[in-house]
Coordinates of C-alpha atoms and ligand atoms in Angstrom, one line a residue:
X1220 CA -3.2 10.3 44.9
X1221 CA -6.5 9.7 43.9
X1222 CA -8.6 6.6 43.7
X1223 CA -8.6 6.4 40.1
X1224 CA -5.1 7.2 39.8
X1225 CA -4.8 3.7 41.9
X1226 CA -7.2 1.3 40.3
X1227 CA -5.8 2.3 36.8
X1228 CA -1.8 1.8 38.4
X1229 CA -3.2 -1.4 39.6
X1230 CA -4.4 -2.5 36.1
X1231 CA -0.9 -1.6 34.9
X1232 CA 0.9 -3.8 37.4
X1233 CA -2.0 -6.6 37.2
X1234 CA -1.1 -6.7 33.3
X1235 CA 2.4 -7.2 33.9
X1236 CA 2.5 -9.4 36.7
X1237 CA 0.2 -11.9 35.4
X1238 CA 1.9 -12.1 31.7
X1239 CA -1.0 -9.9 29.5
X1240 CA 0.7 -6.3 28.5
X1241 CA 4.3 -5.3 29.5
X1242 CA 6.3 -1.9 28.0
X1243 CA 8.3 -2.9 25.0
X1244 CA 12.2 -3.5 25.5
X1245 CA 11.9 -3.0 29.1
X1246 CA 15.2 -4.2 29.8
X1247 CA 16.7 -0.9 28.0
X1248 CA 14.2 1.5 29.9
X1249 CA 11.0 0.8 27.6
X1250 CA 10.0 2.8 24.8
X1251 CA 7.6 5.4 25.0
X1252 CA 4.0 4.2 24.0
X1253 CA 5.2 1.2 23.0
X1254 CA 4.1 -2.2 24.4
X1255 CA 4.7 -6.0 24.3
X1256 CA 1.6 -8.7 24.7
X1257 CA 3.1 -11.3 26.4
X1258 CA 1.2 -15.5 26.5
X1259 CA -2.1 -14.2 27.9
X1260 CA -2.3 -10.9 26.3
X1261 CA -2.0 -12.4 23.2
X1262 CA -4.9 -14.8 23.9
X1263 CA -7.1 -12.1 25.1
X1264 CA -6.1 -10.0 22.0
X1265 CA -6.3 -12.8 19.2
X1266 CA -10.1 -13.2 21.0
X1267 CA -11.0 -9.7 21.1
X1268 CA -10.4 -9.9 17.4
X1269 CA -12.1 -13.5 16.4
X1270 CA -15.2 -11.6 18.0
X1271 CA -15.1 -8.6 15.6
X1272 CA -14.1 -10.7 12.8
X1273 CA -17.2 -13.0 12.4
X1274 CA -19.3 -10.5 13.7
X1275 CA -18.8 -8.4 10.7
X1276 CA -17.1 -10.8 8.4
X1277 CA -19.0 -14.4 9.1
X1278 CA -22.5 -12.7 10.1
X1279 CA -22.9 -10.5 7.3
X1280 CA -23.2 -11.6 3.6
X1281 CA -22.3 -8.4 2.2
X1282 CA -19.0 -7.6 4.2
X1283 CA -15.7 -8.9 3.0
X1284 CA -12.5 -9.2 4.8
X1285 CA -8.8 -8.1 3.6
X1286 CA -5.4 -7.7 4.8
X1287 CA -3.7 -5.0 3.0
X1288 CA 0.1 -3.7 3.4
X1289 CA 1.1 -1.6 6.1
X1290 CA 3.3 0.7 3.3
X1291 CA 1.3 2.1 0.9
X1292 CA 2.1 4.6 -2.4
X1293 CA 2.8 8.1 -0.9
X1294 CA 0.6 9.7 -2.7
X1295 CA -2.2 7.4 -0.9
X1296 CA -1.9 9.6 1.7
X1297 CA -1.2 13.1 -0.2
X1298 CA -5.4 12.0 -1.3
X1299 CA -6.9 11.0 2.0
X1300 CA -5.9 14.3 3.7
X1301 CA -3.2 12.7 6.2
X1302 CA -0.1 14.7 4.7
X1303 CA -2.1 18.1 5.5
X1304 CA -4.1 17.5 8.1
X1305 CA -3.3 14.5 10.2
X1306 CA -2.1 17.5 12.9
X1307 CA -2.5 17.5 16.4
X1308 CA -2.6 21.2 18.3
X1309 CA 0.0 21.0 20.8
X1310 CA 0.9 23.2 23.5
X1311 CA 3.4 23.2 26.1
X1312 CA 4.1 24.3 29.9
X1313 CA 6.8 26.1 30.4
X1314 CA 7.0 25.6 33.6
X1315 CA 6.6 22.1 33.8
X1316 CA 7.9 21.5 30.5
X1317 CA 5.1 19.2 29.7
X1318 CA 3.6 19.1 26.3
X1319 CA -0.4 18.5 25.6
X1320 CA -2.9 18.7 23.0
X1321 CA -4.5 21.7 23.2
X1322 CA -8.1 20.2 22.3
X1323 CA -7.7 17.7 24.9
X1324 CA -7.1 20.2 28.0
X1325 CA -10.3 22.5 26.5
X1326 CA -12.2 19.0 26.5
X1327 CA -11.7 18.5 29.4
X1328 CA -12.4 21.3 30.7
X1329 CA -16.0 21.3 29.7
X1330 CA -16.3 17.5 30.6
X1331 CA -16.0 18.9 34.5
X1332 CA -18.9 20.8 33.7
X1333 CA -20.9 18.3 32.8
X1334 CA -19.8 16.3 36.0
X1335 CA -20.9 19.4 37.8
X1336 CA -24.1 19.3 36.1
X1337 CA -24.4 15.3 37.3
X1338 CA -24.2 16.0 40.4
X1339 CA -26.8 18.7 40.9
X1340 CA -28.9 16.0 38.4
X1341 CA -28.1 13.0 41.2
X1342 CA -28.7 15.2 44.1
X1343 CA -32.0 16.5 43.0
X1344 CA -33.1 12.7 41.8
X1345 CA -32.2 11.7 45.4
X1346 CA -34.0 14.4 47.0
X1347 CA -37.2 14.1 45.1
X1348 CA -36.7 10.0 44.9
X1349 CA -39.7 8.4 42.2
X1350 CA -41.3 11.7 41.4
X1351 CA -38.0 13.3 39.9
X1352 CA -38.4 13.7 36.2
X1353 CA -34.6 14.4 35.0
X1354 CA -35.1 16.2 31.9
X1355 CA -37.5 18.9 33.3
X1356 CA -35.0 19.3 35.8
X1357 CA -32.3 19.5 33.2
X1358 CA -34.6 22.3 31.2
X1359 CA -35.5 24.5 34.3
X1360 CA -32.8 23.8 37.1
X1361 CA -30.5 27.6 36.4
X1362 CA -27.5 26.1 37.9
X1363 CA -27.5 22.7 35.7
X1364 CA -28.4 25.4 32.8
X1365 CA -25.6 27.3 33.6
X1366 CA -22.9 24.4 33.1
X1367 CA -24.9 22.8 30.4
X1368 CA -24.5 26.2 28.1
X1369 CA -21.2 26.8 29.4
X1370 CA -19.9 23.0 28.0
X1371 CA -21.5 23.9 25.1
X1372 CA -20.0 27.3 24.2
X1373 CA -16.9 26.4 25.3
X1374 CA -17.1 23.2 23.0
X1375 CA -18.0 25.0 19.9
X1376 CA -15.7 27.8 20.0
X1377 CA -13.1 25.6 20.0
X1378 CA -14.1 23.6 17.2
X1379 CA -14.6 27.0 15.3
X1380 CA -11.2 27.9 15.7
X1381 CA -10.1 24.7 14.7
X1382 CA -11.9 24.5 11.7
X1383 CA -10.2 28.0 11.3
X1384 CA -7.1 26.6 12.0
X1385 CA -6.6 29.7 14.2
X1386 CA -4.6 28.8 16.5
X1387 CA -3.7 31.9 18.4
X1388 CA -7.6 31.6 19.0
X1389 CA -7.1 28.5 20.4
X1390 CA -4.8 29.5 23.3
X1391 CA -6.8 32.4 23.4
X1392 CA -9.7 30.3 24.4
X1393 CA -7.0 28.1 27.4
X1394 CA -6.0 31.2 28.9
X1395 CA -9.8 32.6 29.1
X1396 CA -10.8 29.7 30.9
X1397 CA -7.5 29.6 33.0
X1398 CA -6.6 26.0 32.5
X1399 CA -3.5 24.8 34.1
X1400 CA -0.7 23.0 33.7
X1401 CA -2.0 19.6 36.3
X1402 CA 1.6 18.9 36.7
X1403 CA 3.5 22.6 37.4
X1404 CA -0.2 24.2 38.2
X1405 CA 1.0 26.8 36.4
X1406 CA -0.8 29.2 33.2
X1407 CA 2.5 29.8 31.9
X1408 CA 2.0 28.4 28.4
X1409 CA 3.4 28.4 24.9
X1410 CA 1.6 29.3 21.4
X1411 CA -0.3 26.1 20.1
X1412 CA 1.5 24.2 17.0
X1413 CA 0.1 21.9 14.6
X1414 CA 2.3 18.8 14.8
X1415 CA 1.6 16.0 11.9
X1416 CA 1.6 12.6 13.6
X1417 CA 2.7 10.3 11.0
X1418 CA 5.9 8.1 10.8
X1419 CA 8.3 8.5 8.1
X1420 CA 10.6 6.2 6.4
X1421 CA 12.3 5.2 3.4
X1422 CA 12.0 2.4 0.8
X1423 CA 15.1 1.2 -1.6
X1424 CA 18.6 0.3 -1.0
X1425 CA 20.9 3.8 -1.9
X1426 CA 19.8 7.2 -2.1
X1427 CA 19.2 8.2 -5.3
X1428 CA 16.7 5.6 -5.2
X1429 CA 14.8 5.7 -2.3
X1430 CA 10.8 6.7 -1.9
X1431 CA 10.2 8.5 1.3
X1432 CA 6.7 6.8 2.6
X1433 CA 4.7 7.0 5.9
X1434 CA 3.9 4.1 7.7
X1435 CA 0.2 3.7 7.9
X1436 CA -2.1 6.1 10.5
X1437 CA -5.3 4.2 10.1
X1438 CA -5.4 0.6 7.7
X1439 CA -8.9 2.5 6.5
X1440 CA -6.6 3.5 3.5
X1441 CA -6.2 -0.1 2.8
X1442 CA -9.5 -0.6 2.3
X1443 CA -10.6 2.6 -0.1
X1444 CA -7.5 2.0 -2.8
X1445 CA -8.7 -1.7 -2.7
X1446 CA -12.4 -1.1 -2.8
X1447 CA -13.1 -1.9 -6.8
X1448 CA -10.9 -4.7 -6.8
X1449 CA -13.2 -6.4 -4.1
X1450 CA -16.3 -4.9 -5.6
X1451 CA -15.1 -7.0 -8.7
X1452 CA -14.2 -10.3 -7.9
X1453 CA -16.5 -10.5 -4.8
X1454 CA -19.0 -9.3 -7.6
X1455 CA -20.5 -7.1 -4.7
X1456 CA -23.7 -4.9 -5.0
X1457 CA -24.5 -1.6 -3.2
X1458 CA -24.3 -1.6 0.0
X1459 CA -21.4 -4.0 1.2
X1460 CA -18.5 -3.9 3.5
X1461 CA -14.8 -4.3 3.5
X1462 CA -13.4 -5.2 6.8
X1463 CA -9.9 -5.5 7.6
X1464 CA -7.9 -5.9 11.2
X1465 CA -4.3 -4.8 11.1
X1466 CA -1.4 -2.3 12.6
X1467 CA -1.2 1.1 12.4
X1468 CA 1.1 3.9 13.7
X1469 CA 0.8 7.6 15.2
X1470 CA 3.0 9.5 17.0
X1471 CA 1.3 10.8 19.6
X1472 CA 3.0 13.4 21.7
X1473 CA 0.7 13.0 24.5
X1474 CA 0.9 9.2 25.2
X1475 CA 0.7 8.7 28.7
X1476 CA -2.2 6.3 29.4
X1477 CA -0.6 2.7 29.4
X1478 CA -2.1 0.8 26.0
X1479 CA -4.7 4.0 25.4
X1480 CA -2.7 5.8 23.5
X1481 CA -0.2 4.6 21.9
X1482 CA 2.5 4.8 19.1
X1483 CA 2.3 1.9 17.3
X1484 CA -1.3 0.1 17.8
X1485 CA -4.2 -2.0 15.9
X1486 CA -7.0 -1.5 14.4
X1487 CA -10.3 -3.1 13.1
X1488 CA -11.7 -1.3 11.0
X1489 CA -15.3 -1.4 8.6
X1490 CA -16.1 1.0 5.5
X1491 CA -19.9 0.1 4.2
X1492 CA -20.4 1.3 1.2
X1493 CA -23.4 3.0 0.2
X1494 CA -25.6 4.6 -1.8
X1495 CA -25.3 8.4 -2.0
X1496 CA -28.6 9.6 0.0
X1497 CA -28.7 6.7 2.1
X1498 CA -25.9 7.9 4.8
X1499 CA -27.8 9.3 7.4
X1500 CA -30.2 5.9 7.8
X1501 CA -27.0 3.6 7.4
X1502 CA -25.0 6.0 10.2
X1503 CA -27.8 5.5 12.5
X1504 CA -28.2 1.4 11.8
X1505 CA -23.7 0.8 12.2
X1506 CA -24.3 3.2 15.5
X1507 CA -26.6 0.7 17.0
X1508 CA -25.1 -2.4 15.6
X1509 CA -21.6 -1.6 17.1
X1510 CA -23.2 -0.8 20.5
X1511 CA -24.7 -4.3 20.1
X1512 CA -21.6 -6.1 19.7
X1513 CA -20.1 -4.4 23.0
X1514 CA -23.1 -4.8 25.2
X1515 CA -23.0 -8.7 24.2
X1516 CA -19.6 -8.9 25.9
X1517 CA -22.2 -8.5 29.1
X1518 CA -20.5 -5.5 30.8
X1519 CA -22.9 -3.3 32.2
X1520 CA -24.5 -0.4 29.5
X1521 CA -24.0 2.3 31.9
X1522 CA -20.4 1.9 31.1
X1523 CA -20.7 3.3 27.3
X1524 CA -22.3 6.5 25.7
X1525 CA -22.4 8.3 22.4
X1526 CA -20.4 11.5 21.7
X1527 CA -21.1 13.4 19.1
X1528 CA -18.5 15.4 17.3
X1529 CA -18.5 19.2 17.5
X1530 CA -15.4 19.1 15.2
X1531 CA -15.9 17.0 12.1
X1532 CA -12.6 15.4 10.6
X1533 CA -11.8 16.5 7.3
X1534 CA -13.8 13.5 5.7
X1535 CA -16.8 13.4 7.3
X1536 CA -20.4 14.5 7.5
X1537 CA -21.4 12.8 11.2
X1538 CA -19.1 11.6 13.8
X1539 CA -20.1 9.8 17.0
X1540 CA -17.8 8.0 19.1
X1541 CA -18.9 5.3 21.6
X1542 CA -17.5 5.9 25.0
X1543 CA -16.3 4.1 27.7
X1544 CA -15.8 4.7 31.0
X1545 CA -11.8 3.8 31.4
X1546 CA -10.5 4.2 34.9
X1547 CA -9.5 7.9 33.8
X1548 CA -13.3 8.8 33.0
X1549 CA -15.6 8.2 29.7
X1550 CA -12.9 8.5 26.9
X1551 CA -13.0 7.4 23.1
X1552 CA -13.3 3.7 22.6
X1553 CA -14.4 3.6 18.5
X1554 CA -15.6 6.1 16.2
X1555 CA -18.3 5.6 14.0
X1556 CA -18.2 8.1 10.9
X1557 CA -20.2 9.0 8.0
X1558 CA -17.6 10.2 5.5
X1559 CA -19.6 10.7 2.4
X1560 CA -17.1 10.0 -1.2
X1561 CA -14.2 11.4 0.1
X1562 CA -11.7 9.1 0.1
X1563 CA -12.9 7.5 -2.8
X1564 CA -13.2 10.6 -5.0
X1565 CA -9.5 12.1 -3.7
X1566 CA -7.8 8.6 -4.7
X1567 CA -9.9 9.1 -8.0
X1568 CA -8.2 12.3 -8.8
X1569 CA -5.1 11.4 -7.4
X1570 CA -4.7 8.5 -9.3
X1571 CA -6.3 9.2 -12.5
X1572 CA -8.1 6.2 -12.6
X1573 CA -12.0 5.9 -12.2
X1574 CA -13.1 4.1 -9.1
X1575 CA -17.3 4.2 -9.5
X1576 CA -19.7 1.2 -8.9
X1577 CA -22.3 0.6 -11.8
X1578 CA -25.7 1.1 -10.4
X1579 CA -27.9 -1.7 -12.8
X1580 CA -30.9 -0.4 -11.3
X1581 CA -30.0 3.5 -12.3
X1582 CA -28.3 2.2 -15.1
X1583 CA -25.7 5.1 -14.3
X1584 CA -22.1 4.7 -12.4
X1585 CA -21.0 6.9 -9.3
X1586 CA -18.9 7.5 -6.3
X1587 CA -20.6 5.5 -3.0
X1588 CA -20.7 6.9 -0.1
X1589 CA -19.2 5.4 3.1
X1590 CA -20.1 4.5 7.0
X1591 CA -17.1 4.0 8.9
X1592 CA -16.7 1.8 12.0
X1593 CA -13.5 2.0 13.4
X1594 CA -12.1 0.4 16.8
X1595 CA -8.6 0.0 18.1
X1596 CA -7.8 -3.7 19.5
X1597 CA -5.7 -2.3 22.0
X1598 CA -8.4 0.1 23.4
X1599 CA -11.1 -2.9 23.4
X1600 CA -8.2 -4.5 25.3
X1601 CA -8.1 -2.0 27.9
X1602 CA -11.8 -1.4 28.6
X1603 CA -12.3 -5.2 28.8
X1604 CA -9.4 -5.6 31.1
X1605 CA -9.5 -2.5 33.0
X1606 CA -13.6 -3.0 34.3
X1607 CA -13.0 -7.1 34.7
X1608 CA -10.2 -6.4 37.2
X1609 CA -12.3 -6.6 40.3
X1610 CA -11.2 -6.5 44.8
X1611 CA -13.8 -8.7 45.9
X1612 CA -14.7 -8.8 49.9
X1613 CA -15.5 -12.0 50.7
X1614 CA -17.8 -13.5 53.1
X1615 CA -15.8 -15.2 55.2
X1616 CA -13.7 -11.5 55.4
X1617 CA -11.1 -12.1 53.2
X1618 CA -10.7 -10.3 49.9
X1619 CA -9.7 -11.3 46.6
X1620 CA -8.3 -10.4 43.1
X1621 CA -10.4 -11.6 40.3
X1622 CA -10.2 -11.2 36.6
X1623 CA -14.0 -11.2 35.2
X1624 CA -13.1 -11.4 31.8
X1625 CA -16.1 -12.8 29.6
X1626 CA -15.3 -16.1 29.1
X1627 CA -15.5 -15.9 25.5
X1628 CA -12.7 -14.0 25.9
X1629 CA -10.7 -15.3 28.4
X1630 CA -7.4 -16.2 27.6
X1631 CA -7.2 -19.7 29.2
X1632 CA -11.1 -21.0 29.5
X1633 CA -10.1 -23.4 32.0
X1634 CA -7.6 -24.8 34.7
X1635 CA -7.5 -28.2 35.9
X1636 CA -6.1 -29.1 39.5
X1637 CA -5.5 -32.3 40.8
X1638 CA -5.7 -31.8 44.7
X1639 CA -2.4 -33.7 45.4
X1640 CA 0.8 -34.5 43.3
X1641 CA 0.0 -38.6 43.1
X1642 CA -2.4 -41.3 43.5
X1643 CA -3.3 -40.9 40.1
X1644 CA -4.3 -37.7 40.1
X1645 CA -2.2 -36.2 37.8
X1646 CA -3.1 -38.6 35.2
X1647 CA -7.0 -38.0 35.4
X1648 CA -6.3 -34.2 35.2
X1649 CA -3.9 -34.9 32.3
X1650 CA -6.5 -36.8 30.8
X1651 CA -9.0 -34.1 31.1
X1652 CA -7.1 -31.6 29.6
X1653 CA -5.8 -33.8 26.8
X1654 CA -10.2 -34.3 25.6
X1655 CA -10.6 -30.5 25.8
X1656 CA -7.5 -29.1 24.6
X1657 CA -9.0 -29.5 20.7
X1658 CA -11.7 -26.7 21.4
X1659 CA -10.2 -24.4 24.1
X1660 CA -7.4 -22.9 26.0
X1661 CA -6.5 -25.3 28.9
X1662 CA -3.9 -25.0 31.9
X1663 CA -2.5 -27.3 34.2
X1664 CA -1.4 -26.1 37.5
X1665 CA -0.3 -29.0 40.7
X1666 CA 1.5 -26.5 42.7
X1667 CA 0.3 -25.2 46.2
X1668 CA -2.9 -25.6 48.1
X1669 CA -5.8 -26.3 45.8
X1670 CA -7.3 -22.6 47.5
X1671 CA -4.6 -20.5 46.3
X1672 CA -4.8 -21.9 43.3
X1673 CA -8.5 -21.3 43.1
X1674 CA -6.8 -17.5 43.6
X1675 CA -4.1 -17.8 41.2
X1676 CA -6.6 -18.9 38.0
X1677 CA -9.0 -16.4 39.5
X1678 CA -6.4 -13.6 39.4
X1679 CA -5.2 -14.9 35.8
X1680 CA -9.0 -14.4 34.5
X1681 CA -9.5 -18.1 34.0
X1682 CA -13.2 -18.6 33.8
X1683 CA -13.6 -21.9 35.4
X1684 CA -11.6 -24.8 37.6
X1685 CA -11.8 -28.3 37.6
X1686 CA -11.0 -30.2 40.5
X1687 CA -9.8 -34.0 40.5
X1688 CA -9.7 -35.6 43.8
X1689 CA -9.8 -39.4 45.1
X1690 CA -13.2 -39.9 44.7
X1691 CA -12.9 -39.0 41.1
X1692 CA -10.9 -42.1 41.2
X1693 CA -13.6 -44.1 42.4
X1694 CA -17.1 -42.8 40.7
X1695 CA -15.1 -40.3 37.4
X1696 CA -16.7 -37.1 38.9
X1697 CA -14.6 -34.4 39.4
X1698 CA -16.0 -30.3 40.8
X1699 CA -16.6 -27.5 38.8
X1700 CA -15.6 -24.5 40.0
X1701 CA -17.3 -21.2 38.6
X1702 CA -14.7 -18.0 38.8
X1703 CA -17.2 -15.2 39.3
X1704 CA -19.6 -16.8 41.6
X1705 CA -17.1 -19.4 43.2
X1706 CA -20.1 -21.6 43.0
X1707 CA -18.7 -25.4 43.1
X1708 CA -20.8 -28.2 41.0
X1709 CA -20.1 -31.9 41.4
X1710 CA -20.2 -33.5 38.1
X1711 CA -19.2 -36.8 35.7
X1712 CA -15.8 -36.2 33.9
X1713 CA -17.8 -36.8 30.8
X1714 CA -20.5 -34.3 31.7
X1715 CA -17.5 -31.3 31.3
X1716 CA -17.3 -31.0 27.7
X1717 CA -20.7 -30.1 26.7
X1718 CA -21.0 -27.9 29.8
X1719 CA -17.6 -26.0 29.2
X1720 CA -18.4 -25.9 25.3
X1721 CA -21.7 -24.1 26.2
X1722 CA -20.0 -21.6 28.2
X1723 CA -17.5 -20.6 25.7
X1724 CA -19.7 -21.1 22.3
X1725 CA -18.8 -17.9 20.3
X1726 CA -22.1 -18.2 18.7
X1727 CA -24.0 -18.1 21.5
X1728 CA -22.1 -15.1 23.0
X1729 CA -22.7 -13.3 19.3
X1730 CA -26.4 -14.5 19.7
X1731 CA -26.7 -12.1 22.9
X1732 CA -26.2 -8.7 20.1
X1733 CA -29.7 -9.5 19.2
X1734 CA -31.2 -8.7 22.5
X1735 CA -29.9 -5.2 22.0
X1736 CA -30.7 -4.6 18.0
X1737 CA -34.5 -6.2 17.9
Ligands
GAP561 N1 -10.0 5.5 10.2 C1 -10.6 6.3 11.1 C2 -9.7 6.5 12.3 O1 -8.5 6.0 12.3 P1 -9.6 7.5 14.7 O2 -10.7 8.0 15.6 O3 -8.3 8.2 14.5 O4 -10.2 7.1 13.3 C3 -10.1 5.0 15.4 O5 -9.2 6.0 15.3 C4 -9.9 4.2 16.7 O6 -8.6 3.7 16.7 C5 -10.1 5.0 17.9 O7 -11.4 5.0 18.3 C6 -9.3 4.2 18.9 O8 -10.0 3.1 19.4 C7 -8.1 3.7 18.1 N2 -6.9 4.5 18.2 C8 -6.7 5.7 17.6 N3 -5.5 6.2 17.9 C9 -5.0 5.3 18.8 C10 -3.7 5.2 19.5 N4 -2.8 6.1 19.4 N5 -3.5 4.1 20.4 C11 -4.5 3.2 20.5 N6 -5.6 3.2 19.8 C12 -5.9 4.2 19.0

């Protein structure tokens, strides 16, 4: 087993043990892709999605939020595309009997080769230490050619022959570059398929009656059938946003990655409307402004990089995703897209109606354009989760477990232990918690040795302890303990809240995107 296959089982078994993510109706085997946020994954999720919220909604003037239905009018999704093209190519083993997406195994594929490429890259920058220059290196080095050009043929052939649709092309392309099966090991595979991923059902009570509809793959839809409404009453000028957080389903055939993939998920999704022309400056600004809000979250930038698409969704005339590097590898965590009018004009002719914005300044009426930013909850979950789950070695030689989740996002923001069960103790700590329950997430915890409890919070991603002892009872001061630095402050009881409201202000932790946008 390798190491990453351990750190990302340990993030599974951390999430459960400690009440954040567990697999839906577990008691009847689970369901596939399916998952349950229990009390602290629903803190850490309702927080992940505050943060987008007024980020987009409460710091921009010109972007509106909505909450639209989950079922929508069929034909919604005859117009954006979904009906035809919302495939995935899937291929199967037949030895394992394992089925995958055939993009996915030629991705990664060339993503190897770009590791390989790395590694001559790091070697060489080691070898020469200051006076390396990487990107001469990159430009004249054969062998880092060689990988580079490889990744890079391989990537758009296969994009070719998706755009073709050719599909026969496609396995063509597996079987050239003998990719196998990483379960059986074998080559032994099927023809590739085109498999739609949406969810159908019915609406109405008998048969004759009924409407077959699709329950929704993106809540993007939402936003494009409701744009002229908002344009309206928000009486909106060019360009403005529509933002809007909400469920939405897929299923995926290859959904093996805990909450990466999954079947039923959540999304928070922009569409900035824009003038026609103006998509390629707007593309660039939401691509920097998105990386802005992750890097305020203060995880380290080398975890996140662009991708650009090869293969460009049926809507769209740019595509970048920002990356992150999961315990798997760099893997998609939102997608920023530039999808020109096409939603807006295919609900237009689907619908008959006209949905244009009148341009005073042109004194004419046309079909914006639109910049997409589009994150799922349930990744941001993960990649937050997955890198603050930390095995600290400690100095006295002990190790610990610790949760570094940003405070801000932290599901409980603090835990306050009185050292012993009486002497008053209790009733100071209970009197602590009942001043700062009105502005954040408190816990009180009496049980065991005040170091394991230390553990237990730090484990459970609880950003900071207070202590209450007997010499609180004499002089009111009480010790602050700091999770990530264990760094213990003696302080007045009424010297907390300010302190603690500091540490958790969501606009100072917003504040910190302007150190990466200036
Ligand atoms: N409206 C555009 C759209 O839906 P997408 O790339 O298919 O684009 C956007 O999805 C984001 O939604 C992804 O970057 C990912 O974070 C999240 N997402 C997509 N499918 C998902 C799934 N099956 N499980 C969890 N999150 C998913």
């Amino acid at each position: 087993m390798t190491n990453t296959n351990d750190s990302f089982k340990k993030v599974i078994s951390h999430a459960k043990e400690y009440g954040y993510v567990v697999q839906s109706s577990e008691i009847y085997d689970g369901l596939g892709a399916v998952y349950d946020y229990l009390q602290n994954g629903v803190e850490l999720k309702n927080n992940i999605k505050e943060y987008w919220w007024k980020a987009m909604v409460q710091l921009h003037e010109n972007i509106l939020g909505i909450d639209s239905a989950i079922f929508m009018h069929p034909t919604t999704w005859k117009a954006s595309g979904h009906v035809d093209a919302f495939n995935d190519p899937l291929i199967d083993n037949k030895d394992s009997k394992k089925r995958y997406r055939a993009d996915v195994l030629i991705e990664e594929h060339a993503e190897k080769l770009l590791q390989k490429a790395h590694k001559e890259i790091n070697k060489a920058a080691k070898r020469f230490g200051d006076d390396f220059d990487e990107e001469m290196f990159k430009e004249t080095n054969p062998r880092v050619q060689s990988y580079l050009s490889k990744r890079e043929d391989i990537l758009q052939r296969m994009a070719k022959h998706l755009d073709a649709n050719d599909l026969n092309a496609v396995k063509e392309l597996i079987l050239e570059l003998e990719i196998a099966c990483p379960i059986s090991g074998s080559k032994n595979w099927t023809d590739v398929k085109q498999f739609n991923l949406m969810f159908g059902t019915e609406i109405g009570a008998s048969a004759e009656n009924s409407m077959k509809l699709y329950l929704r793959p993106e809540t993007a839809q939402g936003i494009f059938v409701n744009f002229l409404q908002v344009q309206k009453s928000g009486r909106m000028k060019l360009p403005f946003g529509i933002a809007q957080i909400g469920k939405a389903f897929r299923n995926e055939i290859v959904a093996r990655q805990f909450i990466f993939r999954m079947r039923e998920f959540e999304q928070m999704e922009m569409q900035f409307f824009i003038k026609p022309g103006t998509q390629h400056e707007w593309y660039e600004k939401w691509k920097k402004r998105r990386l802005a809000w992750h890097l305020s979250l203060g995880l380290d930038k080398e975890n996140y990089r662009f991708h650009k698409h090869e293969k460009l969704a049926h809507y769209a005339d740019a595509a970048a995703d920002i990356e992150f590097n999961f315990p798997f590898g760099f893997k998609e965590l939102e997608g920023i897209h530039s999808r020109t009018d096409f939603d807006l004009s295919s609900h237009e002719e689907h619908s008959g109606k006209k949905i244009q914005y009148f341009d005073n300044d042109e004194n004419k009426s046309y079909v914006p354009y639109v910049i997409e930013t589009s994150i799922g909850v349930d990744r941001m979950f993960l990649a937050i989760f997955s890198k603050a789950l930390q095995e600290e070695s400690l100095e006295n030689g002990t190790t610990r477990t610790v949760l570094k989740l940003p405070a801000i996002l932290a599901p409980v923001k603090v835990a306050v232990l009185p050292l012993i069960k009486k002497d008053g103790l209790p009733e100071i700590a209970h009197q602590i918690i009942d001043d700062l329950k009105w502005d954040m997430n408190t816990v009180y915890d009496e049980k065991d040795a005040v170091g394991r409890r230390y553990r237990r919070q730090d484990a459970a991603g609880t950003p900071f302890c207070i202590t209450v002892d007997h010499q609180t009872i004499e002089d009111r001061t009480v010790t602050l303990r700091y999770r990530d630095s264990m760094e213990q402050k003696r302080l007045s009881i009424e010297e907390l809240k300010p302190i603690l409201l500091n540490e958790v202000s969501m606009s100072s932790w917003l504040q910190r995107m302007k150190n990466f946008t200036d």
